[in-house]
XYZ file of C-alpha atoms in Angstrom:
280
model
C 33.202 -6.808 1.496
C 33.795 -10.219 3.028
C 33.784 -13.368 0.858
C 30.441 -14.380 2.324
C 28.935 -11.006 1.458
C 30.306 -11.231 -2.071
C 28.656 -14.616 -2.538
C 25.356 -13.295 -1.196
C 25.576 -10.243 -3.471
C 26.217 -12.523 -6.461
C 23.278 -14.771 -5.545
C 20.953 -11.807 -5.162
C 22.128 -10.444 -8.503
C 21.265 -13.802 -10.087
C 17.797 -13.516 -8.577
C 17.349 -10.200 -10.400
C 18.898 -10.761 -13.843
C 15.585 -11.718 -15.426
C 14.218 -8.209 -14.852
C 15.257 -5.224 -16.950
C 15.692 -1.822 -15.257
C 13.361 0.942 -16.492
C 14.842 3.478 -18.888
C 14.292 6.268 -16.367
C 11.898 7.820 -13.830
C 9.366 8.649 -16.553
C 9.092 5.053 -17.694
C 8.755 3.930 -14.088
C 5.981 6.479 -13.440
C 3.987 5.142 -16.395
C 4.261 1.574 -15.118
C 3.270 2.529 -11.565
C 0.356 4.666 -12.771
C -0.986 1.799 -14.871
C -0.730 -0.614 -11.931
C -2.378 1.895 -9.578
C -5.286 2.315 -11.993
C -5.780 -1.446 -12.182
C -5.764 -1.912 -8.410
C -8.072 1.091 -7.934
C -10.695 -0.527 -10.149
C -10.325 -3.782 -8.216
C -10.739 -1.986 -4.875
C -13.868 -0.142 -5.945
C -15.404 -3.342 -7.239
C -14.834 -4.920 -3.867
C -16.088 -1.854 -2.038
C -19.338 -1.456 -3.969
C -21.511 -3.845 -1.878
C -20.470 -2.190 1.392
C -20.145 1.583 0.939
C -22.321 3.958 -1.050
C -20.162 6.527 -2.820
C -22.661 8.402 -4.959
C -23.202 11.906 -3.659
C -20.675 11.478 -0.843
C -17.562 13.487 0.044
C -14.454 11.308 0.035
C -10.902 11.781 1.311
C -8.257 9.647 -0.421
C -5.479 9.688 2.179
C -2.188 8.779 0.510
C -3.446 9.267 -3.043
C -0.151 8.569 -4.845
C -0.628 8.834 -8.608
C -4.267 9.841 -8.169
C -5.849 6.797 -9.817
C -8.032 5.895 -6.832
C -9.320 9.448 -6.353
C -10.230 9.659 -10.031
C -11.967 6.265 -9.896
C -13.934 7.447 -6.848
C -15.032 10.507 -8.802
C -16.114 8.326 -11.697
C -18.274 6.311 -9.308
C -20.341 9.401 -8.544
C -18.771 10.867 -5.404
C -19.835 14.501 -5.036
C -16.335 15.565 -4.045
C -13.031 13.715 -3.791
C -9.916 15.189 -2.226
C -6.751 13.203 -2.867
C -3.890 14.083 -0.513
C -0.320 12.880 -0.099
C 2.830 13.928 1.728
C 4.661 13.751 -1.585
C 4.122 16.178 -4.488
C 0.853 15.625 -6.359
C 1.785 17.185 -9.704
C 1.532 13.813 -11.482
C -2.014 13.319 -10.204
C -3.007 16.873 -11.128
C -1.535 16.434 -14.598
C -3.515 13.225 -15.173
C -6.706 14.951 -14.000
C -6.173 17.940 -16.279
C -5.241 15.974 -19.410
C -7.139 12.680 -19.257
C -10.031 13.317 -16.876
C -10.822 17.012 -17.310
C -14.533 16.269 -16.932
C -13.914 15.433 -13.268
C -12.062 18.656 -12.496
C -15.026 20.067 -10.589
C -15.344 16.994 -8.382
C -11.758 15.827 -7.834
C -8.924 17.820 -6.267
C -5.354 16.978 -5.257
C -3.372 18.560 -2.454
C -0.013 17.968 -0.776
C -0.248 17.873 3.025
C 1.903 16.998 6.038
C 1.795 13.567 7.690
C -0.114 14.987 10.661
C -2.914 16.216 8.421
C -1.781 19.822 8.305
C -3.272 21.256 5.166
C -6.687 19.706 5.726
C -7.820 22.235 8.304
C -11.138 21.238 9.865
C -12.485 19.545 6.714
C -14.416 16.319 7.320
C -15.621 13.664 4.892
C -18.325 11.021 4.605
C -15.794 8.397 3.544
C -12.041 8.177 4.148
C -10.057 5.799 1.953
C -6.492 4.677 2.657
C -5.352 2.483 -0.228
C -1.847 1.026 -0.458
C -0.579 3.561 2.049
C -0.589 1.836 5.426
C 2.597 -0.135 4.734
C 4.413 3.077 3.782
C 3.525 5.649 6.456
C 6.218 6.348 9.043
C 3.715 6.562 11.913
C 0.693 4.265 11.387
C -1.015 5.406 14.605
C -0.801 9.020 13.408
C -2.214 7.958 10.037
C -5.258 6.475 11.812
C -5.619 9.601 13.927
C -5.754 11.756 10.781
C -8.431 9.445 9.404
C -10.566 9.862 12.543
C -10.027 13.618 12.744
C -11.414 14.122 9.245
C -14.298 11.667 9.284
C -17.864 12.855 9.816
C -19.954 11.289 12.569
C -21.229 7.999 11.184
C -18.708 8.002 8.345
C -17.062 5.034 6.635
C -13.357 4.140 6.667
C -11.696 1.922 4.084
C -8.164 0.651 4.700
C -6.709 -1.636 2.058
C -3.039 -2.356 1.487
C -0.377 -4.915 0.704
C 1.797 -6.806 0.325
C 2.479 -7.222 4.038
C 6.099 -7.352 5.170
C 6.523 -11.076 5.772
C 4.699 -12.117 2.617
C 6.738 -13.255 -0.425
C 6.933 -9.726 -1.880
C 6.762 -7.676 1.300
C 9.924 -5.759 0.413
C 8.173 -4.224 -2.633
C 11.029 -5.384 -4.843
C 8.831 -7.119 -7.400
C 10.195 -4.819 -10.106
C 13.619 -6.427 -9.538
C 12.980 -10.082 -8.815
C 10.306 -12.757 -8.833
C 12.051 -14.800 -6.132
C 9.838 -14.838 -3.016
C 10.941 -13.800 0.473
C 14.305 -12.400 -0.688
C 14.069 -9.640 1.927
C 14.000 -12.273 4.657
C 16.966 -14.132 3.197
C 19.398 -11.398 2.110
C 21.030 -8.511 4.023
C 19.448 -5.116 3.499
C 22.585 -3.464 2.107
C 22.928 -6.115 -0.593
C 19.349 -5.618 -1.775
C 19.760 -1.841 -1.788
C 23.006 -2.042 -3.757
C 21.205 -4.035 -6.449
C 18.262 -1.647 -6.287
C 20.593 1.185 -7.340
C 21.154 -0.646 -10.634
C 17.414 -0.429 -11.287
C 16.819 3.063 -9.896
C 20.081 5.021 -9.889
C 18.206 8.317 -9.686
C 17.191 7.513 -6.099
C 20.802 8.000 -4.939
C 22.320 6.340 -1.892
C 19.753 4.679 0.363
C 21.032 2.881 3.441
C 17.758 1.389 4.721
C 14.621 -0.037 3.104
C 12.679 2.245 5.456
C 14.092 5.231 3.559
C 13.126 4.260 -0.004
C 10.925 6.855 -1.754
C 7.440 6.533 -0.317
C 8.746 4.801 2.804
C 8.443 1.186 3.897
C 7.513 0.561 7.522
C 7.666 -3.290 7.494
C 3.986 -3.572 8.329
C 2.943 -7.051 9.414
C -0.568 -8.348 9.871
C -0.079 -8.593 13.638
C 1.148 -4.998 13.844
C -1.787 -3.726 11.792
C -4.226 -5.534 14.050
C -2.518 -4.015 17.090
C -2.658 -0.464 15.684
C -6.340 -0.784 14.847
C -7.191 -2.377 18.211
C -5.767 0.727 19.892
C -7.921 3.027 17.765
C -11.519 3.960 18.484
C -12.673 2.508 15.186
C -14.955 -0.505 15.056
C -14.283 -3.187 12.450
C -17.111 -3.861 9.999
C -15.218 -6.233 7.722
C -11.695 -7.646 7.812
C -10.444 -9.788 4.953
C -6.920 -11.030 4.326
C -6.124 -12.309 0.850
C -3.597 -15.119 0.966
C -0.747 -15.099 -1.526
C -1.857 -17.231 -4.429
C -5.479 -17.292 -3.268
C -7.770 -18.424 -6.024
C -5.202 -20.699 -7.592
C -6.268 -24.233 -8.316
C -4.260 -27.423 -8.162
C -2.021 -28.779 -5.462
C -0.022 -25.572 -5.079
C -3.139 -23.504 -4.480
C -4.431 -25.962 -1.916
C -1.066 -26.070 -0.143
C -0.926 -22.264 0.077
C -4.475 -22.121 1.421
C -3.709 -24.696 4.095
C -0.442 -22.996 5.082
C -2.135 -19.584 5.375
C -4.571 -21.009 7.926
C -1.850 -22.075 10.336
C -1.260 -19.370 12.980
C 2.536 -19.580 12.777
C 2.544 -19.337 8.988
C -0.259 -16.897 8.223
C 2.070 -13.847 8.244
C 4.166 -15.428 5.492
C 1.170 -15.913 3.214
C -0.872 -12.808 4.088
C -0.722 -10.813 0.883
C -3.363 -8.080 1.050
C -5.696 -6.582 3.656
C -9.135 -5.232 2.807
C -10.926 -3.759 5.806
C -13.895 -1.525 6.615
C -14.258 0.508 9.807
C -16.563 3.004 11.478
C -16.577 5.062 14.687
C -17.601 2.911 17.669
C -20.426 5.282 18.545
C -21.878 5.269 15.040
C -25.704 5.342 15.107
C -27.383 2.042 14.174
């Protein structure tokens, strides 16, 4: 390693020393499950004025820990199928032990990225929460959504943080310093990541971290959706620090409105879509 790289590695280490690594994968899973449950509740609260869930069939595409699918079931959906390309044992375990009363309405299934495993099943509502920034092929992800949506169905796509935002690298468990992924070389960040998650083994690119990371920007998302046959019903972008008062909050709000800066302050996307030929 060159002297310059050593200095950068030392600086990045300093940016991370305030965060303690988890004791192991189990501890990490508990933390992530708790966070997923919190964000699922927030999403459904935001969704309530726009999409009726009671009595509907819902596909949770990229269900992760299963928190969103379970929350959808609690809101009265007739049937919820949570699917992911990764194993869903954690989600099934949570359903069986903590939410057994929903077992008849909620199901989890592992599928392939192209939708194999869903057959010709179609749903009234398709939800993609915190998945769009992870999928290897976003256009394919949208195609799976369309293929399994009933005529006149509703699509919900919500995700973040976006790549160029302060925490777009998804390294918040390591450091609170913003935009580190835009300032430090990838190999230096990944070397430090191994101190926090040694069980992941050798990872040479951020794209290859468990769950994937496709560096999704706001502009790229808009381009992918413009090429789809889905019509936008609502498109909201939460700025980083939105809702904060004081001078800092005002400065962030102003910066996020400038075209050249909006990518760097675009924290979370909440969007609603429908087929273009949906009946009025």
